[in-house]
Amino acid sequence: MKKILLSFTLIFLSFCANAQKNNKIEIGTLDSVYSKILKEQRKILIHIPNNDQSGIFSKQRYPVIYILDGDAHFNSIVGMIEQLSAIGGNTNFPEMIVVGIPNTDRTRDLTPTHIKSDLSMMKDSTAAKNSGGGEKFISFIEKELMPHIDSLYPTEPYRMLIGHSLGGLTVMNTLIHHTNLFNAYVAIDPSMWWDNKKLLKETKNALSITKYPNVSLFLGIANTMEKGMDITKVKKDKSDITKHIRSILELDNYLSVNKQNQLKYKSKYYNDDDHNSVTLITEYDALRFIFDYYKLKLTVFDYMNVNKELLSKIETHYADLSKKFGYEVKVPEGLINTLGYQALGLKHFEEAESLFKLNVANYPESFNVYDSLGDFYDAKKDKANAINLYKKALSIKEFPETRKKLDNLQVN
């Protein structure tokens, strides 16, 4: 369909139109799952890419981001993913499903061990009496939440875990003790001081003896120092008030020096952000780092000269993505559709045919791919093939524009 040339814009406009039917802008849905492990009902926030809601393209499958403290960070992550994976033609990140996990008993779930001492570091020391349920919580994610998400939503087997503060502690615990649960980890100002730095010690030991190929970790460090302190001074300090940042800097130093573990690692210190404000900017930088290989860089020249060299460039890029993700990453239907019509407009018929047929092969359940290939044959004056393809498209989904094109060909 020619009107899908601006596919990403249409997806966004379609989303806005659907969202405003009831005068509400909705970015997700509320789901829940009963946990036998935790013995409670757990609410879950779910975002599915708007591509899947527009009705223009076929249903696709997506990598998944799991966010701890989901009620606090769900909106920001969804906004970034939408903005930089689809809106305005951006393809910096893949479109992704976002799963936010709200808290019920935060200290219980996000701490790996029970503590009775070191309570001065906690805002509410009474919460410590329930601490140490981290392993059960991770078990809930692995054995109950993930199977629930995979059974109901169009997921791919690539997962990321994001956590802040005690959630960052859980991220590190999962990385060290349950490495294969996720492909990428984001620890935002993690509470590595917990239990006299017990997990920090375990982390340093694991990083010295274990390999982490194809695993990514981004560490965000906030400025939680008192006035007059700096990074150099704080490392020499021994007071409780600097314990939080000192434990994170100790982790960062070890990760930065010991590269034999093959972990794809990067950290960043945010001098202008405190413990609470650092989450947003860290999420952004982490996503850019983890997916630094994802974007297919096409120039204006590429769009104006759709040829065999460009097709080879696209094929090579997505073959490389498939290796990195561990499953076949197909070229987005909208991108191929756009390039196919561009080639058709340039009368590069061989390239246009290859592109439209690639979409048919990749997305055989999409009405759009048959409609577009029908447009190609119509432009080539191949009436019989055009009619058959429009009929195929309509057998999948009734669409007024396709029906009109079919009627015109049959009358004439």
mmCIF file of C-alpha atoms in Angstrom, residues 13-400:
data_model
loop_
_atom_site.group_PDB
_atom_site.id
_atom_site.type_symbol
_atom_site.label_atom_id
_atom_site.label_comp_id
_atom_site.label_asym_id
_atom_site.label_seq_id
_atom_site.Cartn_x
_atom_site.Cartn_y
_atom_site.Cartn_z
ATOM 1 C CA LEU A 13 -1.139 8.212 14.439
ATOM 2 C CA SER A 14 -3.090 4.973 14.598
ATOM 3 C CA PHE A 15 -2.022 4.499 18.197
ATOM 4 C CA CYS A 16 -3.128 8.020 19.091
ATOM 5 C CA ALA A 17 -6.473 7.539 17.379
ATOM 6 C CA ASN A 18 -7.131 4.263 19.184
ATOM 7 C CA ALA A 19 -6.023 5.669 22.500
ATOM 8 C CA GLN A 20 -8.283 8.681 22.225
ATOM 9 C CA LYS A 21 -11.512 6.796 21.533
ATOM 10 C CA ASN A 22 -12.275 6.927 25.238
ATOM 11 C CA ASN A 23 -10.367 10.199 25.736
ATOM 12 C CA LYS A 24 -7.522 8.330 27.409
ATOM 13 C CA ILE A 25 -3.952 7.815 26.288
ATOM 14 C CA GLU A 26 -2.999 4.276 27.242
ATOM 15 C CA ILE A 27 0.533 2.916 27.160
ATOM 16 C CA GLY A 28 -0.078 -0.491 28.681
ATOM 17 C CA THR A 29 -2.411 -2.937 30.357
ATOM 18 C CA LEU A 30 -2.695 -4.420 33.835
ATOM 19 C CA ASP A 31 -2.211 -8.164 34.156
ATOM 20 C CA SER A 32 -1.689 -10.384 37.189
ATOM 21 C CA VAL A 33 -0.399 -13.802 38.093
ATOM 22 C CA TYR A 34 -0.840 -15.806 41.276
ATOM 23 C CA SER A 35 2.479 -16.904 42.726
ATOM 24 C CA LYS A 36 2.553 -20.187 44.575
ATOM 25 C CA ILE A 37 6.166 -19.430 45.454
ATOM 26 C CA LEU A 38 5.393 -16.068 47.070
ATOM 27 C CA LYS A 39 1.863 -17.108 48.086
ATOM 28 C CA GLU A 40 0.252 -13.950 46.740
ATOM 29 C CA GLN A 41 -1.342 -12.383 43.671
ATOM 30 C CA ARG A 42 1.120 -10.189 41.772
ATOM 31 C CA LYS A 43 0.013 -7.343 39.522
ATOM 32 C CA ILE A 44 2.015 -6.903 36.322
ATOM 33 C CA LEU A 45 2.184 -3.904 33.964
ATOM 34 C CA ILE A 46 2.450 -4.849 30.276
ATOM 35 C CA HIS A 47 3.283 -2.773 27.221
ATOM 36 C CA ILE A 48 3.067 -4.256 23.731
ATOM 37 C CA PRO A 49 4.551 -2.248 20.823
ATOM 38 C CA ASN A 50 1.941 -0.100 19.100
ATOM 39 C CA ASN A 51 2.856 -1.795 15.834
ATOM 40 C CA ASP A 52 0.847 -4.751 17.117
ATOM 41 C CA GLN A 53 -2.186 -2.572 17.818
ATOM 42 C CA SER A 54 -2.321 -0.588 14.571
ATOM 43 C CA GLY A 55 -3.655 -3.392 12.375
ATOM 44 C CA ILE A 56 -1.450 -2.292 9.449
ATOM 45 C CA PHE A 57 1.288 -4.867 9.711
ATOM 46 C CA SER A 58 1.349 -8.501 10.752
ATOM 47 C CA LYS A 59 1.778 -9.580 14.323
ATOM 48 C CA GLN A 60 5.461 -9.723 15.238
ATOM 49 C CA ARG A 61 7.418 -11.057 18.195
ATOM 50 C CA TYR A 62 9.567 -8.933 20.466
ATOM 51 C CA PRO A 63 12.390 -8.991 23.027
ATOM 52 C CA VAL A 64 11.265 -8.313 26.600
ATOM 53 C CA ILE A 65 12.361 -5.839 29.272
ATOM 54 C CA TYR A 66 11.547 -6.728 32.877
ATOM 55 C CA ILE A 67 11.582 -3.745 35.261
ATOM 56 C CA LEU A 68 11.765 -3.974 39.037
ATOM 57 C CA ASP A 69 9.909 -1.275 40.988
ATOM 58 C CA GLY A 70 7.699 -1.386 37.914
ATOM 59 C CA ASP A 71 5.123 1.067 39.193
ATOM 60 C CA ALA A 72 7.868 3.732 39.414
ATOM 61 C CA HIS A 73 9.756 3.137 36.157
ATOM 62 C CA PHE A 74 7.274 1.618 33.686
ATOM 63 C CA ASN A 75 6.251 4.901 32.027
ATOM 64 C CA SER A 76 9.774 6.174 31.434
ATOM 65 C CA ILE A 77 11.002 2.937 29.862
ATOM 66 C CA VAL A 78 7.951 2.611 27.613
ATOM 67 C CA GLY A 79 8.370 6.208 26.449
ATOM 68 C CA MET A 80 12.028 5.724 25.560
ATOM 69 C CA ILE A 81 11.464 2.425 23.793
ATOM 70 C CA GLU A 82 8.582 3.851 21.732
ATOM 71 C CA GLN A 83 10.457 7.032 20.864
ATOM 72 C CA LEU A 84 13.699 5.393 19.803
ATOM 73 C CA SER A 85 12.380 2.197 18.209
ATOM 74 C CA ALA A 86 9.571 3.484 15.993
ATOM 75 C CA ILE A 87 8.404 7.094 16.292
ATOM 76 C CA GLY A 88 9.821 9.438 13.672
ATOM 77 C CA GLY A 89 11.527 6.577 11.886
ATOM 78 C CA ASN A 90 13.929 5.901 14.771
ATOM 79 C CA THR A 91 15.435 2.415 14.882
ATOM 80 C CA ASN A 92 18.033 2.823 17.629
ATOM 81 C CA PHE A 93 16.461 0.020 19.684
ATOM 82 C CA PRO A 94 14.287 -2.923 18.753
ATOM 83 C CA GLU A 95 10.614 -2.565 19.536
ATOM 84 C CA MET A 96 10.171 -4.359 22.845
ATOM 85 C CA ILE A 97 7.570 -5.696 25.234
ATOM 86 C CA VAL A 98 7.906 -4.025 28.641
ATOM 87 C CA VAL A 99 6.952 -5.897 31.825
ATOM 88 C CA GLY A 100 6.791 -3.795 34.972
ATOM 89 C CA ILE A 101 6.777 -5.649 38.305
ATOM 90 C CA PRO A 102 5.203 -3.501 41.066
ATOM 91 C CA ASN A 103 6.126 -4.166 44.676
ATOM 92 C CA THR A 104 4.199 -5.793 47.480
ATOM 93 C CA ASP A 105 6.985 -6.192 50.054
ATOM 94 C CA ARG A 106 9.957 -4.444 48.470
ATOM 95 C CA THR A 107 12.623 -5.177 51.076
ATOM 96 C CA ARG A 108 11.608 -8.831 51.262
ATOM 97 C CA ASP A 109 11.760 -9.395 47.500
ATOM 98 C CA LEU A 110 14.738 -7.262 46.508
ATOM 99 C CA THR A 111 17.294 -8.372 49.107
ATOM 100 C CA PRO A 112 19.340 -11.575 48.782
ATOM 101 C CA THR A 113 20.007 -12.089 52.503
ATOM 102 C CA HIS A 114 18.362 -11.356 55.837
ATOM 103 C CA ILE A 115 20.093 -8.733 57.957
ATOM 104 C CA LYS A 116 19.944 -7.813 61.642
ATOM 105 C CA SER A 117 22.867 -5.371 61.631
ATOM 106 C CA ASP A 118 23.889 -2.483 59.348
ATOM 107 C CA LEU A 119 20.397 -1.055 59.796
ATOM 108 C CA SER A 120 21.606 2.550 59.809
ATOM 109 C CA MET A 121 21.719 2.442 56.012
ATOM 110 C CA MET A 122 17.970 1.874 55.781
ATOM 111 C CA LYS A 123 15.350 4.623 55.822
ATOM 112 C CA ASP A 124 12.931 2.236 57.526
ATOM 113 C CA SER A 125 14.873 -0.211 59.652
ATOM 114 C CA THR A 126 11.697 -2.124 60.588
ATOM 115 C CA ALA A 127 11.494 -3.365 56.994
ATOM 116 C CA ALA A 128 14.631 -5.413 57.627
ATOM 117 C CA LYS A 129 12.691 -8.002 59.614
ATOM 118 C CA ASN A 130 11.265 -9.367 56.335
ATOM 119 C CA SER A 131 14.498 -9.048 54.353
ATOM 120 C CA GLY A 132 16.206 -11.889 52.516
ATOM 121 C CA GLY A 133 13.500 -13.146 50.168
ATOM 122 C CA GLY A 134 15.436 -12.366 47.016
ATOM 123 C CA GLU A 135 15.967 -15.957 45.910
ATOM 124 C CA LYS A 136 12.259 -16.736 46.168
ATOM 125 C CA PHE A 137 11.485 -13.590 44.178
ATOM 126 C CA ILE A 138 13.914 -14.545 41.414
ATOM 127 C CA SER A 139 12.386 -18.022 41.425
ATOM 128 C CA PHE A 140 8.960 -16.398 40.970
ATOM 129 C CA ILE A 141 10.259 -14.480 37.949
ATOM 130 C CA GLU A 142 11.871 -17.555 36.408
ATOM 131 C CA LYS A 143 9.272 -20.234 37.110
ATOM 132 C CA GLU A 144 5.985 -18.323 37.170
ATOM 133 C CA LEU A 145 6.188 -14.855 35.644
ATOM 134 C CA MET A 146 8.302 -15.614 32.575
ATOM 135 C CA PRO A 147 6.223 -18.666 31.542
ATOM 136 C CA HIS A 148 3.074 -16.554 32.012
ATOM 137 C CA ILE A 149 4.431 -13.759 29.807
ATOM 138 C CA ASP A 150 5.745 -16.144 27.147
ATOM 139 C CA SER A 151 2.420 -18.007 26.967
ATOM 140 C CA LEU A 152 0.241 -14.918 26.503
ATOM 141 C CA TYR A 153 2.364 -12.352 24.683
ATOM 142 C CA PRO A 154 4.412 -12.363 21.430
ATOM 143 C CA THR A 155 7.852 -12.718 23.005
ATOM 144 C CA GLU A 156 11.258 -13.556 21.600
ATOM 145 C CA PRO A 157 13.918 -15.294 23.750
ATOM 146 C CA TYR A 158 15.883 -12.110 24.506
ATOM 147 C CA ARG A 159 15.360 -10.569 27.941
ATOM 148 C CA MET A 160 16.701 -7.582 29.870
ATOM 149 C CA LEU A 161 16.450 -6.890 33.607
ATOM 150 C CA ILE A 162 16.496 -3.334 34.993
ATOM 151 C CA GLY A 163 16.597 -2.409 38.681
ATOM 152 C CA HIS A 164 17.331 0.620 40.873
ATOM 153 C CA SER A 165 18.733 0.747 44.408
ATOM 154 C CA LEU A 166 17.641 -2.522 46.071
ATOM 155 C CA GLY A 167 16.367 -3.420 42.599
ATOM 156 C CA GLY A 168 19.924 -2.870 41.335
ATOM 157 C CA LEU A 169 21.124 -5.231 44.066
ATOM 158 C CA THR A 170 18.671 -7.823 42.718
ATOM 159 C CA VAL A 171 20.003 -7.239 39.208
ATOM 160 C CA MET A 172 23.522 -8.032 40.369
ATOM 161 C CA ASN A 173 22.338 -11.065 42.356
ATOM 162 C CA THR A 174 20.582 -12.389 39.243
ATOM 163 C CA LEU A 175 23.600 -11.737 37.029
ATOM 164 C CA ILE A 176 25.949 -13.599 39.354
ATOM 165 C CA HIS A 177 23.764 -16.478 40.512
ATOM 166 C CA HIS A 178 21.202 -16.846 37.697
ATOM 167 C CA THR A 179 23.169 -15.529 34.728
ATOM 168 C CA ASN A 180 21.243 -17.239 31.948
ATOM 169 C CA LEU A 181 17.878 -15.784 32.939
ATOM 170 C CA PHE A 182 18.623 -12.563 31.053
ATOM 171 C CA ASN A 183 20.782 -11.425 28.171
ATOM 172 C CA ALA A 184 21.314 -7.896 29.474
ATOM 173 C CA TYR A 185 21.355 -6.275 32.916
ATOM 174 C CA VAL A 186 21.022 -2.664 34.062
ATOM 175 C CA ALA A 187 21.968 -1.897 37.683
ATOM 176 C CA ILE A 188 21.067 1.674 38.660
ATOM 177 C CA ASP A 189 22.861 2.935 41.778
ATOM 178 C CA PRO A 190 22.627 -0.546 43.345
ATOM 179 C CA SER A 191 22.708 -1.048 47.114
ATOM 180 C CA MET A 192 25.929 -3.052 47.101
ATOM 181 C CA TRP A 193 26.516 -2.132 50.766
ATOM 182 C CA TRP A 194 23.796 -4.611 51.764
ATOM 183 C CA ASP A 195 24.727 -7.116 54.488
ATOM 184 C CA ASN A 196 28.268 -5.795 54.914
ATOM 185 C CA LYS A 197 28.857 -6.033 51.153
ATOM 186 C CA LYS A 198 28.221 -9.777 51.085
ATOM 187 C CA LEU A 199 26.920 -9.807 47.498
ATOM 188 C CA LEU A 200 29.715 -7.468 46.398
ATOM 189 C CA LYS A 201 32.259 -10.011 47.626
ATOM 190 C CA GLU A 202 30.389 -12.820 45.850
ATOM 191 C CA THR A 203 30.260 -10.727 42.692
ATOM 192 C CA LYS A 204 33.995 -10.105 42.649
ATOM 193 C CA ASN A 205 34.656 -13.804 43.167
ATOM 194 C CA ALA A 206 32.266 -14.852 40.400
ATOM 195 C CA LEU A 207 33.679 -12.306 37.954
ATOM 196 C CA SER A 208 37.161 -13.686 38.507
ATOM 197 C CA ILE A 209 36.304 -17.291 37.633
ATOM 198 C CA THR A 210 33.228 -17.199 35.367
ATOM 199 C CA LYS A 211 32.884 -16.212 31.719
ATOM 200 C CA TYR A 212 29.924 -14.103 30.580
ATOM 201 C CA PRO A 213 29.984 -14.208 26.761
ATOM 202 C CA ASN A 214 27.092 -12.424 25.046
ATOM 203 C CA VAL A 215 25.961 -10.858 28.343
ATOM 204 C CA SER A 216 25.751 -7.075 28.818
ATOM 205 C CA LEU A 217 25.822 -5.013 32.017
ATOM 206 C CA PHE A 218 25.426 -1.259 32.412
ATOM 207 C CA LEU A 219 26.079 0.312 35.826
ATOM 208 C CA GLY A 220 24.735 3.775 36.643
ATOM 209 C CA ILE A 221 26.328 5.630 39.577
ATOM 210 C CA ALA A 222 24.609 8.609 41.222
ATOM 211 C CA ASN A 223 26.250 11.437 43.110
ATOM 212 C CA THR A 224 25.230 10.663 46.691
ATOM 213 C CA MET A 225 28.181 12.439 48.290
ATOM 214 C CA GLU A 226 27.964 15.238 50.818
ATOM 215 C CA LYS A 227 29.110 18.743 49.906
ATOM 216 C CA GLY A 228 32.891 18.979 49.792
ATOM 217 C CA MET A 229 33.379 15.368 48.779
ATOM 218 C CA ASP A 230 34.580 14.151 45.384
ATOM 219 C CA ILE A 231 35.302 10.752 43.829
ATOM 220 C CA THR A 232 38.914 10.749 44.971
ATOM 221 C CA LYS A 233 38.148 11.746 48.544
ATOM 222 C CA VAL A 234 35.155 9.451 48.964
ATOM 223 C CA LYS A 235 37.147 6.332 48.142
ATOM 224 C CA LYS A 236 39.326 7.019 51.199
ATOM 225 C CA ASP A 237 36.407 7.796 53.503
ATOM 226 C CA LYS A 238 35.289 5.250 56.117
ATOM 227 C CA SER A 239 32.014 6.738 57.362
ATOM 228 C CA ASP A 240 28.595 5.122 56.961
ATOM 229 C CA ILE A 241 27.327 8.140 55.053
ATOM 230 C CA THR A 242 29.550 7.289 52.069
ATOM 231 C CA LYS A 243 29.144 3.522 52.298
ATOM 232 C CA HIS A 244 26.581 3.385 49.486
ATOM 233 C CA ILE A 245 28.645 5.105 46.807
ATOM 234 C CA ARG A 246 31.904 3.524 47.973
ATOM 235 C CA SER A 247 30.481 0.038 47.518
ATOM 236 C CA ILE A 248 29.330 0.888 43.966
ATOM 237 C CA LEU A 249 32.684 2.432 43.073
ATOM 238 C CA GLU A 250 34.403 -0.687 44.390
ATOM 239 C CA LEU A 251 32.207 -2.795 42.114
ATOM 240 C CA ASP A 252 32.889 -0.527 39.146
ATOM 241 C CA ASN A 253 36.630 -0.583 39.719
ATOM 242 C CA TYR A 254 36.686 -4.367 39.791
ATOM 243 C CA LEU A 255 34.528 -4.680 36.670
ATOM 244 C CA SER A 256 36.595 -2.127 34.772
ATOM 245 C CA VAL A 257 39.932 -3.783 35.550
ATOM 246 C CA ASN A 258 38.961 -7.455 35.242
ATOM 247 C CA LYS A 259 37.929 -7.918 31.630
ATOM 248 C CA GLN A 260 38.810 -11.602 31.332
ATOM 249 C CA ASN A 261 35.189 -12.565 32.123
ATOM 250 C CA GLN A 262 34.057 -11.448 28.608
ATOM 251 C CA LEU A 263 31.200 -9.390 30.042
ATOM 252 C CA LYS A 264 30.163 -6.491 27.820
ATOM 253 C CA TYR A 265 30.408 -3.797 30.486
ATOM 254 C CA LYS A 266 30.091 -0.050 30.796
ATOM 255 C CA SER A 267 29.513 2.311 33.706
ATOM 256 C CA LYS A 268 28.802 6.001 34.020
ATOM 257 C CA TYR A 269 28.995 8.396 36.951
ATOM 258 C CA TYR A 270 26.302 11.097 36.959
ATOM 259 C CA ASN A 271 27.663 14.049 38.875
ATOM 260 C CA ASP A 272 24.469 16.086 38.462
ATOM 261 C CA ASP A 273 22.032 13.367 39.537
ATOM 262 C CA ASP A 274 21.204 12.022 42.970
ATOM 263 C CA HIS A 275 19.960 8.566 43.947
ATOM 264 C CA ASN A 276 16.389 9.235 42.817
ATOM 265 C CA SER A 277 16.910 11.300 39.668
ATOM 266 C CA VAL A 278 19.598 9.043 38.183
ATOM 267 C CA THR A 279 17.150 6.368 37.009
ATOM 268 C CA LEU A 280 15.871 8.093 33.861
ATOM 269 C CA ILE A 281 19.204 9.096 32.374
ATOM 270 C CA THR A 282 20.772 5.739 33.258
ATOM 271 C CA GLU A 283 17.967 3.846 31.533
ATOM 272 C CA TYR A 284 18.554 5.897 28.392
ATOM 273 C CA ASP A 285 22.334 5.493 28.373
ATOM 274 C CA ALA A 286 22.036 1.789 29.185
ATOM 275 C CA LEU A 287 19.703 1.119 26.271
ATOM 276 C CA ARG A 288 21.975 3.043 23.907
ATOM 277 C CA PHE A 289 24.982 1.027 25.117
ATOM 278 C CA ILE A 290 23.339 -2.404 25.079
ATOM 279 C CA PHE A 291 21.907 -1.886 21.597
ATOM 280 C CA ASP A 292 24.804 0.084 20.122
ATOM 281 C CA TYR A 293 24.904 -2.412 17.257
ATOM 282 C CA TYR A 294 21.190 -2.402 16.452
ATOM 283 C CA LYS A 295 20.575 0.607 14.220
ATOM 284 C CA LEU A 296 20.692 0.088 10.454
ATOM 285 C CA LYS A 297 22.241 3.310 9.228
ATOM 286 C CA LEU A 298 20.598 4.304 5.963
ATOM 287 C CA THR A 299 21.392 7.587 4.237
ATOM 288 C CA VAL A 300 19.250 9.751 1.982
ATOM 289 C CA PHE A 301 21.359 8.366 -0.859
ATOM 290 C CA ASP A 302 20.323 4.833 0.112
ATOM 291 C CA TYR A 303 16.640 5.728 -0.039
ATOM 292 C CA MET A 304 17.089 7.482 -3.360
ATOM 293 C CA ASN A 305 19.094 4.622 -4.879
ATOM 294 C CA VAL A 306 17.474 1.366 -3.835
ATOM 295 C CA ASN A 307 19.739 -1.161 -5.543
ATOM 296 C CA LYS A 308 21.380 -4.546 -5.041
ATOM 297 C CA GLU A 309 24.161 -3.043 -2.908
ATOM 298 C CA LEU A 310 21.572 -1.697 -0.471
ATOM 299 C CA LEU A 311 19.780 -5.043 -0.334
ATOM 300 C CA SER A 312 23.084 -6.739 0.469
ATOM 301 C CA LYS A 313 23.776 -4.152 3.194
ATOM 302 C CA ILE A 314 20.404 -4.847 4.796
ATOM 303 C CA GLU A 315 20.824 -8.607 4.568
ATOM 304 C CA THR A 316 24.267 -8.472 6.195
ATOM 305 C CA HIS A 317 23.077 -6.199 9.001
ATOM 306 C CA TYR A 318 20.143 -8.392 9.993
ATOM 307 C CA ALA A 319 22.232 -11.558 9.764
ATOM 308 C CA ASP A 320 24.616 -9.949 12.261
ATOM 309 C CA LEU A 321 21.707 -8.967 14.539
ATOM 310 C CA SER A 322 20.440 -12.539 14.447
ATOM 311 C CA LYS A 323 23.794 -13.800 15.702
ATOM 312 C CA LYS A 324 23.819 -11.290 18.545
ATOM 313 C CA PHE A 325 20.228 -11.923 19.621
ATOM 314 C CA GLY A 326 20.463 -15.704 19.270
ATOM 315 C CA TYR A 327 17.423 -16.051 17.003
ATOM 316 C CA GLU A 328 16.422 -14.881 13.539
ATOM 317 C CA VAL A 329 15.818 -11.132 13.523
ATOM 318 C CA LYS A 330 13.709 -10.363 10.492
ATOM 319 C CA VAL A 331 13.900 -7.080 8.635
ATOM 320 C CA PRO A 332 10.891 -5.013 9.815
ATOM 321 C CA GLU A 333 7.938 -5.291 7.478
ATOM 322 C CA GLY A 334 7.465 -1.521 7.415
ATOM 323 C CA LEU A 335 11.069 -0.825 6.386
ATOM 324 C CA ILE A 336 10.976 -3.326 3.526
ATOM 325 C CA ASN A 337 7.582 -2.003 2.439
ATOM 326 C CA THR A 338 8.930 1.543 2.303
ATOM 327 C CA LEU A 339 12.032 0.544 0.333
ATOM 328 C CA GLY A 340 9.972 -1.615 -2.010
ATOM 329 C CA TYR A 341 7.759 1.296 -3.024
ATOM 330 C CA GLN A 342 10.788 3.533 -3.317
ATOM 331 C CA ALA A 343 12.399 1.046 -5.712
ATOM 332 C CA LEU A 344 9.140 0.753 -7.616
ATOM 333 C CA GLY A 345 8.961 4.542 -7.977
ATOM 334 C CA LEU A 346 12.524 4.536 -9.323
ATOM 335 C CA LYS A 347 11.537 1.743 -11.747
ATOM 336 C CA HIS A 348 14.109 -0.559 -10.178
ATOM 337 C CA PHE A 349 11.734 -3.448 -10.789
ATOM 338 C CA GLU A 350 14.116 -6.285 -9.920
ATOM 339 C CA GLU A 351 14.926 -4.770 -6.515
ATOM 340 C CA ALA A 352 11.275 -3.894 -5.837
ATOM 341 C CA GLU A 353 10.178 -7.444 -6.584
ATOM 342 C CA SER A 354 12.900 -8.878 -4.325
ATOM 343 C CA LEU A 355 11.861 -6.610 -1.470
ATOM 344 C CA PHE A 356 8.135 -7.297 -1.702
ATOM 345 C CA LYS A 357 8.740 -11.048 -1.986
ATOM 346 C CA LEU A 358 11.052 -10.901 1.031
ATOM 347 C CA ASN A 359 8.161 -9.484 3.049
ATOM 348 C CA VAL A 360 5.883 -12.279 1.819
ATOM 349 C CA ALA A 361 8.450 -14.854 2.937
ATOM 350 C CA ASN A 362 9.005 -13.207 6.326
ATOM 351 C CA TYR A 363 5.408 -12.265 7.122
ATOM 352 C CA PRO A 364 3.082 -14.735 5.361
ATOM 353 C CA GLU A 365 0.197 -13.938 7.720
ATOM 354 C CA SER A 366 0.156 -10.229 6.855
ATOM 355 C CA PHE A 367 -2.499 -8.949 4.437
ATOM 356 C CA ASN A 368 -0.222 -5.988 3.668
ATOM 357 C CA VAL A 369 2.591 -8.019 2.071
ATOM 358 C CA TYR A 370 0.236 -9.495 -0.538
ATOM 359 C CA ASP A 371 -1.385 -6.120 -1.174
ATOM 360 C CA SER A 372 2.026 -4.543 -1.772
ATOM 361 C CA LEU A 373 3.220 -7.328 -4.060
ATOM 362 C CA GLY A 374 -0.101 -6.933 -5.880
ATOM 363 C CA ASP A 375 0.728 -3.256 -6.395
ATOM 364 C CA PHE A 376 4.045 -4.306 -7.930
ATOM 365 C CA TYR A 377 2.366 -6.596 -10.458
ATOM 366 C CA ASP A 378 -0.279 -3.962 -11.180
ATOM 367 C CA ALA A 379 2.523 -1.483 -11.988
ATOM 368 C CA LYS A 380 4.052 -4.128 -14.272
ATOM 369 C CA LYS A 381 0.644 -4.556 -16.023
ATOM 370 C CA ASP A 382 0.493 -8.175 -14.839
ATOM 371 C CA LYS A 383 -3.239 -8.136 -14.186
ATOM 372 C CA ALA A 384 -3.670 -11.831 -13.346
ATOM 373 C CA ASN A 385 -1.008 -11.891 -10.619
ATOM 374 C CA ALA A 386 -2.210 -8.562 -9.206
ATOM 375 C CA ILE A 387 -5.792 -9.860 -8.916
ATOM 376 C CA ASN A 388 -4.680 -13.082 -7.209
ATOM 377 C CA LEU A 389 -2.571 -11.197 -4.692
ATOM 378 C CA TYR A 390 -5.309 -8.679 -3.862
ATOM 379 C CA LYS A 391 -7.676 -11.595 -3.286
ATOM 380 C CA LYS A 392 -5.100 -13.228 -1.031
ATOM 381 C CA ALA A 393 -4.753 -10.013 0.961
ATOM 382 C CA LEU A 394 -8.530 -9.701 1.359
ATOM 383 C CA SER A 395 -8.816 -13.315 2.483
ATOM 384 C CA ILE A 396 -6.638 -12.357 5.464
ATOM 385 C CA LYS A 397 -8.182 -8.961 6.184
ATOM 386 C CA GLU A 398 -10.877 -6.852 4.558
ATOM 387 C CA PHE A 399 -9.349 -3.494 3.702
ATOM 388 C CA PRO A 400 -11.263 -0.827 1.696
#
